[in-house]
Amino acid sequence: MGILEVKGVNKRFGGLQALGDVNLSVQENTVHAIIGPNGAGKSTLLNVLVGKLIPDSGSVMFDGQSVLGRKPHEINQIGISRVFQTPEIFADLTVFENVLIPCFAKRDGSFKMQAIGAVTGHSDIHTTAEAILDDVNMLDKRHMTAASLSRGDKRRLEMAMCLVQEPKLLLLDEPTAGMARADTNNTIDLLKEIKEKRDITMCIIEHDMHVVFSLSERITVLAQGMPLVEDTPENIKGHPKVREAYLGEAQV
Amino acid sequence: MLGLNSRDFKLFIVVCIMALAAPILLNPFPTASALGESFNAGYPALMQRFVIFGILVIGFNILFGLTGYLSFGHAAFLGVGSYAAVWMFKLLSYNVVPAIILSVIVAGLFAVVIGYVSLRRSGIYFSILTLAFAQMSYQLAYSVFTPLTNGETGLQVYNDDPQILMGANSPASPHLFGLEMNSQYTLDISGWSFVFQNGYYLSAIFLILGFYLSIRIFRSPTGLMLRAIKSNQTRMSYTGINTKPYMLAAFVISGMYAGLAGGLLAAMDPLTGAERMFWTASGEIVVMAILGGVGTLVGPVLGAGIIKYLENIVSKINDGILHQWFAFMPDFLDNALVSIIHPFIGKGWHLTLGLLFMAVVIFLPGGLVQGGQKIGGFFRRKKTDDAADGAKTPAE
């Protein structure tokens, strides 16, 4: 039994079958990649997992609880964090404030009225926030406005914001899309480092086979909304069906 | 100090001094002089407007400044607050305490309803929804709710009103446990006369309290959440934050400030009409906030003060006064100057305000507070340059 169990999920957009009977089982403390050509339904699946889309049928169980029908913020509170294709951060706030918000969300839940005491009065939150910034080597940039960061640092910051909540599952939506090779390698290193330092389950959606094969322990291949195969990276590399779906793209 | 950091505390002290010493600070010229007659703003009726509208815009800024949600119907809360206060005068007595308490509560409840519906949408749709609600309130006050609002006549206290708590010797105008709002003390010092009025000081104390509370809200975790909502709502929900209750809280707090302002307006002058809720009144609040500096602490008070000053002072100046000022010039120059200035004064004060507003929005998008910061930064840079020069000289 995996930490995330997706069973028989269907989603139609008008005449398009975006997801057809998708099954997926992600084991605890593994890195699971979901790959597939454009239009395979990867993003739709991810949006179902975070509560942005509600499937027409099927079930999604996370850590023994059903995810379906919950709002994105509720799903985050039960332990799923998401990293976006282009980093979603609070651009107008400082780096430190960016990290404070997930700290408050982790400690106080999705809503708590604290309109009188100053933010600086919450020393436990400050300690946690400083620790995570130190962890991703950004403590010296704490007073910078997030908008002024480089793209790589924005990615790092977003990662820190997710990690400080100690999620059980981290979803990554094409974390290296549009990056140069050097940046891609940095991101791979960052993810490897995160994986080594803590017990975390990751689910990565990715186009770049280099990223997929350097990180993942298990791979699910989607094609036209259907799961094609699920196997170890070694077996996926040589799988004839996968080669067919990618028309040779998977020859890494 | 008082739970504020040193910078905020200094700002707070400055606002306290300005509010408490306003009757002196706003009367810089001798009362009988030509300049005094035109530019002195230290008379109670105007000073009351400075602080009451200051309170209103401080509250508006908690919503617009922190969350970026532009309410275009804030005058509705002001109007509702005024009605609630006048009803307290009619039913209980002229004591302002129950009137002000009820005006805040009623405006708060009203804000819960309007906020709950309007906050289902964001951006321009939110603004339109709030505008629609305010205009609806305005129209209903003239029609369906006439028994509550007394329609076009406006709501006021009549001799046959119950006023059940009215004692035999109670004053026949709004008072704070016997301290009449419109009684005043005039201090005459060699040509200057300073007027200290109870009503003004009551409003000023509420301004100080309201300003203090707004600093605390800005620096609190909830204030941080509200700024984060303005910055990125998507990230907020994927960080496990439910943005709706935070937004509603900001909206209701903001509405309660407006209700307080409405209650105070009624306490200064116990009658009110629906025109307080008209959309131009809501628009004026937006202009005040933007002129002063949206999202800054002191900007709203500054914006409210400047607009009320222009409205009352520039509109009072007429051609006759101008001729008096320019009397020392040759006639043709005097006439030329007067005809140039003529469109900007009297009824033309809106033109002056419009030009000022345009200049601020174009050159100082952060409002007049940003202008102040720029000037401050210029002097600081000059100082450090001088210091650097000084340090260099001995080395040469």
Short mmCIF file of C-alpha atoms in Angstrom, two decimals, chain B residues 83 86 90 141-142 146 149-158 270-275:
data_model
loop_
_atom_site.label_atom_id
_atom_site.label_comp_id
_atom_site.label_asym_id
_atom_site.label_seq_id
_atom_site.Cartn_x
_atom_site.Cartn_y
_atom_site.Cartn_z
CA TYR B 83 -27.94 56.31 10.74
CA VAL B 86 -28.74 59.12 15.07
CA LYS B 90 -33.54 59.40 19.04
CA ALA B 141 -32.56 54.72 1.84
CA TYR B 142 -34.70 57.00 -0.33
CA THR B 146 -37.82 55.57 4.43
CA THR B 149 -33.91 56.80 7.13
CA ASN B 150 -36.60 59.48 6.90
CA GLY B 151 -35.95 59.65 3.13
CA GLU B 152 -34.99 62.93 1.56
CA THR B 153 -35.53 64.99 4.70
CA GLY B 154 -32.75 63.10 6.39
CA LEU B 155 -32.74 61.52 9.81
CA GLN B 156 -32.73 63.88 12.77
CA VAL B 157 -33.84 64.10 16.38
CA TYR B 158 -37.33 65.55 17.02
CA PRO B 270 -26.87 64.84 14.94
CA LEU B 271 -28.46 64.58 11.53
CA THR B 272 -27.69 62.49 8.49
CA GLY B 273 -28.94 61.78 4.99
CA ALA B 274 -28.51 59.18 2.29
CA GLU B 275 -26.14 61.39 0.27
#
